[in-house]
Each structure stands twice: as structure tokens, then as C-alpha cells.
Amino acid sequence: MGLVEPRRSQAILVAWAVLIFALSALTGLPALAAASAAALLLFRHGALRELRRVAVTVVPLSLGLSLASWTWLWLLGQPPPVAPFVALTVRAGLIAFTTFSVLRRVDLLRALAPFPAASRMLVLCLAQIHALRLLVTESALGLRSRLPRKPRTRDVVRSSGAVTVALLTLSARNARDIGDAMRSRGFR
Amino acid sequence: MHVPDGFLAPTITLPAWCAAAPLWYWAVRRNFGTSSTESLPVVGSLTALAFVVQSIMIPIPGGTSAHLTGVAILAILYNPGVAFVCESLVLLLQALFFGAGGFTVLGVNALAMGLLGPGAAWLCYRALRRLSERGAAFLGAYAGMQVATLAVSLVLGLQHRLSPAYMPVPFSVTATAMMVPSLTVLGIVEGLYTVMTLSLLRKVKLVGPR
């Protein structure tokens, strides 16, 4: 499915919100397994890509939390049942998979088009995050090129002051430019 | 300290959304009208900075992760309403594009990390700033971090009380796992980050004197 009309995007987003709230109510493993199978079937196009994304962004944290909690409780006394922890991880993964799959099928900015203020804020923040990430990467590369060895924590902390000044100045200038450009195009 | 999607049932997430929605409306109307043109670049920069700061997360037992928030500075420079909107935006972007936190738990996370924490930071700063601005900023950020962490651990504890099958970790484990790093390390780092950012902003004159 390609880009869709704003109203259709909005309807899909509303359906997605209802769906993930419903998915967040599931606790039993059979119900979660059935919902996972249905989600995989429904979003089969590009499912591998989204599963990989879930495996990279969501599963490590959820699994890490579940394992750490289970080990903690096990060290404190009796080993707790595994099923709720598995359900927790599956539920988190399922909601993330549904979210990523739906968001790939809607154009968020087009859906937000009737709300210029929200669009402006969203674009501003996304642009800032992008600029900031670039600056941090460039600063890290610059630091590495100036040192004969791999930068240590102390080197990073020492250079962070200067980097933050540059970062805030550039970031504010960038935000002002984007804000002005969007306002001149009718975004309030 | 985000609560991830799937860790809280709709019995908690829906009321949290209902509580947060009017507050979002009020905070946006009050702080992001046409008069906000001048402050918007700085707010956008600090929001992006908070986003980057919050991206570095360490999973801890008890249902969440440890990280800085970086929004106390917004409450101190502007007011808790600005911090609430900006933190909510950070949480929304993280939920939609990076799989951190989540949409169903957005109300809970925003109220805890965006309103209660920065609210405490702002109150603390306002009460102490006559003594020392830097000290007040540090203590405000430290207090804000503790309040936000406690709020999140209380919600997770409540979820366990409501349904252990849903959230299998009891409050005692969650609170210990969250509060110990927060009290000993994260609160201090958040305080230092806030003081440093405040000084830098004053130095480069991005924010005028109070």
C-alpha cells in the first residue's frame, strides 16, 4: 500500500490506536499467539523487515527487563512462573510490530496536514533530532581523529562542553530557520 | 524510566490518557500560541537534546529502564507546562519511530516524566533560586528525577496489585530497582546536566536573563 489520502491515514491511525489498546489487554499466551498470527497475516507484506526492527529495538529491552526481573525474584526466593514474563515480552513485541507495520502504511505528516501547528512542531523536532545526531556523530569522529588512541570516557566528558555549546547554537539556528520557512508557507 | 507498551493494562493506561489529554490541550494553548515564535527554537533544541539524552537506556529489573530525562531544564527555563508538552512530544516520537515507551502508555509516561518530575523540579528551583541559582537548578533536577521515578514505580506496583498475571514484578522489587540507581547516580547526573546546560544557555545567550 502506498501513500494514502489524509482522511484514510487518519482513519487507519484511529483504528491502530484502538487495536493496540485492545492488544495491550491480552494476558494469556494462547490469545497472544493467536493475535500474533493474525497480525503477521494482516501485515504480511514487509513483515520480515518489521520483525527485524522489533528484534533490534524492542525485544532486547523487554527481554532484558523480563530476564533481570525473573532472576531477581528467583534470587530472592522461589523461582517465579515463566509464563507472565514470556507474555510480557510477546505483548510488547506484538504491539511494536503492529505499530511499525501500520506506520509504514500511513503518511504521518499527510495525516497531520489539517493541523498545521502540530505539523510544524513535528517537523521541527524531527529536523532537530536529525541535525543533532549528525553533529554528535561528527563530533565523535572529530575527537577520534585528534587523538592517537581510541577516546576514553574522560576525553568524551572533557570535549562534551564545547560540543554542547556548538550543538545548542547550531540547533537553535536550525530550528529558527525551519520554523521561519514553515511559517512563510502557511504553517502557524 | 519509560514504561514500555504492553507493561500496563488499559485499566491504567486509558484513565491516564483521559487525565493527560486536557492537560496537553491546556499546556499547548497556553505555551505554544503565536507569542511563542521567539522561544520555539530553544524549546525545539532542548526537546531534541532531551530526546538524545533519553535514547541511552539501561534495562533494570522491575519493568523499566534507567536513563536521564533532560526536561527539568525546560521547566526551570520556562514552566512545567512547556516541559510537559516537550516531554510528551519526545515520548511520542520515541514510541512511533524508535520503539521506546509506547503509545498506549504515553499518558502514564507523560504525566510521570513530563509533568510530575518537571513540576517538582520547577517548585524546588523557585523555592531555592534566591540562595543560589546553580544549586537550585541542581537540586530541582535531582528532586524532579526522584519524583518521576517514584511515580513510575508506583504505577507499575499498582499494575502488579491489580493483576499479577499481567505485571509479574511486585512493587518492592520495582521500587528498589528503580529508586536505588535514581537516588545514587541518575539524579546527580541529571542535576549536573541541568546546571551545565543552564550555564551554556546563559553563556551563548540563547535564553535571556530572568
XYZ file of C-alpha atoms in Angstrom:
398
model
C 0.000 0.000 0.000
C 1.452 3.366 -0.965
C 0.698 6.816 0.364
C -2.981 7.377 1.082
C -5.376 10.290 1.474
C -5.231 12.310 4.743
C -8.656 11.102 5.859
C -7.798 7.500 5.169
C -4.490 7.899 7.005
C -6.360 9.412 9.929
C -8.897 6.545 9.930
C -6.064 3.995 9.885
C -4.360 5.771 12.778
C -7.578 5.729 14.829
C -8.076 2.008 14.072
C -4.458 1.360 15.044
C -4.901 3.190 18.373
C -7.994 1.102 19.195
C -6.211 -2.095 18.123
C -3.111 -1.579 20.243
C -5.178 -0.726 23.315
C -7.064 -3.984 22.722
C -3.793 -5.896 22.268
C -2.431 -4.377 25.461
C -5.285 -6.055 27.375
C -4.233 -9.601 26.367
C -2.514 -11.665 29.065
C -2.843 -15.345 28.100
C -0.184 -16.916 25.898
C -2.727 -18.641 23.578
C -4.544 -15.345 22.985
C -1.248 -13.572 22.353
C -0.132 -16.330 19.963
C -3.406 -16.074 18.031
C -3.157 -12.280 17.902
C 0.468 -12.534 16.717
C -0.520 -14.936 13.946
C -3.370 -12.642 12.893
C -1.047 -9.616 12.893
C 1.532 -11.471 10.804
C -1.160 -12.463 8.328
C -2.649 -8.977 8.184
C 0.697 -7.235 7.760
C 2.485 -9.970 5.791
C 3.920 -7.532 3.230
C 7.159 -6.249 4.725
C 6.660 -8.367 7.851
C 10.265 -9.569 7.864
C 11.578 -6.027 7.873
C 9.276 -5.022 10.729
C 10.127 -8.180 12.686
C 13.811 -7.352 12.319
C 13.087 -3.837 13.565
C 11.159 -5.191 16.556
C 14.014 -7.623 17.265
C 16.510 -4.758 17.295
C 14.557 -2.017 19.095
C 12.009 -3.670 21.398
C 12.925 -7.276 22.157
C 16.346 -6.624 23.768
C 14.846 -4.175 26.272
C 11.699 -6.222 27.039
C 13.619 -9.483 27.222
C 16.353 -7.841 29.289
C 13.768 -6.466 31.712
C 11.948 -9.794 31.950
C 15.154 -11.791 32.463
C 16.533 -9.344 35.040
C 13.228 -9.306 36.945
C 12.845 -13.088 36.825
C 16.447 -13.582 38.054
C 15.953 -11.029 40.822
C 12.791 -12.762 42.063
C 14.478 -16.171 41.746
C 17.434 -14.970 43.857
C 15.022 -13.610 46.488
C 13.178 -16.922 46.886
C 11.196 -19.379 44.802
C 11.624 -19.185 41.011
C 8.556 -17.297 39.741
C 6.388 -18.690 36.903
C 7.865 -18.015 33.485
C 4.580 -17.586 31.557
C 3.766 -13.985 32.658
C 7.282 -12.855 31.717
C 7.016 -14.530 28.297
C 3.572 -12.957 27.837
C 5.028 -9.569 28.764
C 7.748 -9.839 26.113
C 5.369 -11.181 23.435
C 2.806 -8.451 24.176
C 5.443 -5.706 23.923
C 6.772 -7.199 20.672
C 3.295 -7.627 19.190
C 2.271 -4.035 19.911
C 5.549 -2.763 18.444
C 5.158 -4.931 15.328
C 1.608 -3.655 14.808
C 2.729 -0.058 15.328
C 5.661 -0.279 12.913
C 3.557 -2.091 10.291
C 0.751 0.465 10.467
C 3.080 3.459 10.452
C 4.768 2.151 7.323
C 1.366 2.180 5.632
C 0.362 5.747 6.544
C 1.915 9.113 5.869
C 2.008 10.708 9.293
C 2.689 14.210 8.011
C -0.147 13.970 5.495
C -2.474 12.727 8.230
C -1.469 15.729 10.324
C -1.969 18.155 7.429
C -5.249 19.603 8.815
C -3.336 20.555 11.989
C -0.564 22.980 10.848
C 0.690 23.730 14.375
C 1.155 20.028 15.113
C 2.853 19.503 11.727
C 5.235 22.381 12.387
C 6.203 21.062 15.816
C 6.680 17.546 14.456
C 8.851 18.673 11.542
C 10.850 20.932 13.845
C 11.582 18.128 16.280
C 12.397 15.541 13.600
C 14.738 18.009 11.878
C 16.373 18.846 15.204
C 16.890 15.202 16.069
C 18.426 14.561 12.668
C 20.725 17.595 12.921
C 21.688 16.693 16.459
C 22.547 13.125 15.587
C 24.693 14.310 12.689
C 26.509 16.765 14.929
C 27.135 14.162 17.645
C 28.482 11.688 15.058
C 30.706 14.350 13.516
C 31.976 15.424 16.939
C 32.801 11.829 17.856
C 34.660 11.366 14.555
C 36.481 14.678 15.080
C 37.538 13.665 18.585
C 38.754 10.309 17.320
C 40.781 11.938 14.531
C 42.504 14.286 17.008
C 43.632 11.530 19.347
C 46.304 8.916 18.601
C 44.254 6.316 20.525
C 40.584 5.424 20.985
C 38.868 8.208 23.013
C 38.245 7.247 26.622
C 35.311 8.312 28.777
C 37.402 11.164 30.224
C 38.166 12.503 26.733
C 34.478 12.376 25.794
C 33.435 14.176 29.000
C 36.153 16.842 28.501
C 35.025 17.571 24.952
C 31.314 17.455 25.754
C 31.157 21.097 26.965
C 32.393 22.521 23.679
C 30.260 20.115 21.699
C 27.139 21.052 23.664
C 27.689 24.788 23.052
C 28.070 24.178 19.307
C 25.155 21.798 19.397
C 22.760 24.211 21.078
C 23.791 27.176 18.928
C 23.510 25.280 15.656
C 20.366 23.535 16.778
C 18.624 26.777 17.725
C 19.663 28.407 14.434
C 18.440 25.371 12.539
C 15.122 25.396 14.399
C 14.659 29.101 13.752
C 15.311 28.662 10.018
C 12.933 25.704 9.716
C 10.278 27.460 11.800
C 10.511 30.616 9.663
C 10.431 28.614 6.434
C 7.346 26.694 7.548
C 5.597 29.814 8.785
C 6.210 31.514 5.453
C 4.486 28.530 3.833
C 1.358 28.961 5.908
C 2.120 26.797 8.957
C 1.070 28.716 12.054
C 12.324 5.095 33.178
C 9.782 4.703 30.380
C 7.122 2.116 30.891
C 7.134 0.138 27.606
C 3.967 -0.706 25.670
C 2.354 -3.889 26.946
C 3.520 -3.447 30.547
C 0.331 -1.701 31.700
C -3.280 -2.745 31.159
C -5.954 -0.436 29.705
C -7.414 -0.141 33.231
C -4.465 2.163 33.943
C -3.485 3.484 30.510
C -6.947 4.730 29.498
C -7.560 6.808 32.665
C -4.031 8.193 32.299
C -4.825 9.253 28.720
C -8.073 10.839 29.928
C -6.152 12.787 32.564
C -3.327 13.805 30.225
C -5.427 14.883 27.202
C -6.980 18.033 28.738
C -3.633 18.952 30.251
C -1.969 18.681 26.830
C -4.662 20.893 25.337
C -4.281 23.467 28.094
C -0.456 23.432 28.012
C -0.286 23.777 24.206
C -2.837 26.602 24.178
C -1.040 28.424 26.977
C 2.581 27.970 25.872
C 2.662 27.423 22.123
C 0.478 30.152 20.718
C 1.606 32.835 18.270
C 3.613 34.556 21.018
C 5.945 31.549 21.263
C 7.763 32.357 17.991
C 10.903 33.592 19.769
C 11.179 30.771 22.277
C 10.320 27.964 19.865
C 13.870 27.430 18.511
C 15.293 26.996 22.011
C 12.385 24.776 23.029
C 12.901 22.697 19.867
C 16.629 22.397 20.545
C 16.133 21.360 24.160
C 13.420 18.896 23.150
C 15.789 17.297 20.644
C 18.545 17.247 23.252
C 16.174 15.571 25.733
C 15.348 13.053 23.017
C 19.020 12.165 22.553
C 19.640 12.033 26.313
C 16.679 9.705 26.801
C 17.775 7.391 23.992
C 20.543 5.978 26.183
C 18.674 3.425 28.299
C 19.839 0.679 30.634
C 17.320 -2.113 31.363
C 16.830 -2.716 35.085
C 14.765 -5.350 36.900
C 11.227 -4.331 37.751
C 9.742 -3.434 34.432
C 11.555 -0.439 33.095
C 14.912 1.113 32.233
C 17.200 3.758 33.704
C 18.026 6.963 31.833
C 18.207 10.731 32.209
C 15.166 12.811 31.255
C 16.705 16.188 30.391
C 13.400 18.061 30.744
C 13.900 19.663 34.154
C 15.817 22.387 32.303
C 12.674 23.223 30.299
C 10.600 23.528 33.465
C 13.270 25.734 35.036
C 13.712 27.995 31.994
C 10.028 28.231 31.093
C 7.412 26.395 33.169
C 6.201 22.809 33.816
C 3.608 23.188 31.012
C 6.349 23.627 28.380
C 8.253 20.661 29.837
C 5.055 18.574 29.766
C 4.387 19.275 26.082
C 8.027 18.807 25.039
C 8.452 15.585 27.009
C 5.191 14.262 25.572
C 6.495 15.041 22.101
C 9.769 13.247 22.853
C 7.830 10.244 24.172
C 5.541 10.226 21.129
C 8.464 10.334 18.687
C 10.283 7.602 20.601
C 7.149 5.449 20.639
C 6.315 5.908 16.958
C 9.740 5.781 15.341
C 12.110 4.067 17.744
C 10.022 1.523 19.663
C 10.845 3.032 23.072
C 7.985 3.509 25.528
C 4.746 3.293 23.599
C 1.500 4.876 22.521
C -0.813 3.137 24.998
C 1.431 4.136 27.913
C 2.019 7.667 26.606
C -0.372 9.206 29.152
C 1.322 7.477 32.091
C 4.851 8.282 30.917
C 3.979 11.881 30.066
C 2.296 12.529 33.414
C 5.166 10.980 35.379
C 8.191 12.168 33.403
C 6.728 15.265 31.799
C 4.523 16.773 34.490
C 5.229 15.440 37.990
C 9.027 15.341 37.636
C 9.476 18.738 35.966
C 6.759 20.155 38.255
C 8.792 19.130 41.299
C 11.956 20.498 39.678
C 10.254 23.836 38.989
C 8.873 24.141 42.540
C 12.248 23.284 44.054
C 14.049 25.751 41.771
C 11.578 28.539 42.511
C 11.910 27.972 46.236
C 15.725 27.929 46.305
C 16.900 30.152 43.432
C 17.403 33.217 45.657
C 20.073 31.318 47.589
C 21.962 30.025 44.556
C 20.733 29.638 41.004
C 23.048 26.737 40.181
C 22.351 24.976 43.472
C 18.618 25.413 42.973
C 18.837 24.047 39.407
C 20.834 21.042 40.591
C 18.508 20.253 43.488
C 15.441 20.872 41.344
C 16.613 18.440 38.676
C 17.586 15.898 41.338
C 14.199 16.154 43.059
C 12.381 16.025 39.724
C 14.164 12.813 38.783
C 13.210 11.183 42.096
C 9.558 12.230 41.843
C 9.267 10.939 38.256
C 10.967 7.642 39.141
C 8.774 7.139 42.193
C 5.638 7.877 40.162
C 6.566 5.288 37.502
C 7.416 2.645 40.106
C 4.117 3.336 41.922
C 2.160 2.836 38.692
C 3.985 -0.432 37.960
C 3.360 -1.515 41.556
C -0.325 -0.665 41.158
C -0.461 -2.766 37.993
C 1.020 -5.713 39.882
C -1.543 -5.223 42.651
C -4.390 -5.124 40.115
C -3.190 -8.122 38.106
C -0.018 -10.100 38.896
C -0.622 -12.181 35.756
C -0.221 -9.012 33.745
C 2.718 -7.459 35.569
C 4.565 -10.205 37.475
C 7.022 -7.962 39.333
C 5.944 -6.687 42.786
C 6.290 -3.053 43.869
C 9.081 -3.847 46.351
C 11.319 -5.124 43.540
C 10.329 -2.380 41.105
C 10.788 0.422 43.620
C 14.165 -0.857 44.807
C 15.449 -1.468 41.288
C 14.346 1.957 40.124
C 14.979 4.165 43.129
C 18.497 2.974 44.000
C 20.109 3.989 40.657
C 17.952 7.106 40.580
C 18.952 8.275 44.067
C 22.633 7.394 43.766
C 23.619 8.080 40.144
C 20.917 9.290 37.769
C 19.626 12.131 39.964
C 23.146 13.516 40.350
C 23.915 13.231 36.622
C 20.571 14.850 35.766
C 21.401 17.688 38.169
C 24.841 18.206 36.620
C 23.380 18.058 33.101
C 20.799 20.693 34.035
C 23.341 23.030 35.644
C 25.714 22.642 32.689
C 23.003 23.257 30.084
C 21.682 26.259 32.019
C 25.180 27.781 32.193
C 25.801 27.129 28.495
C 22.478 28.659 27.505
C 23.275 31.765 29.525
C 26.789 31.883 28.023
C 25.663 31.689 24.397
C 22.718 33.978 25.230
C 20.105 31.668 23.772
C 17.895 32.439 26.732
C 17.793 35.979 28.083
C 18.357 36.714 31.774
C 15.383 36.046 34.012
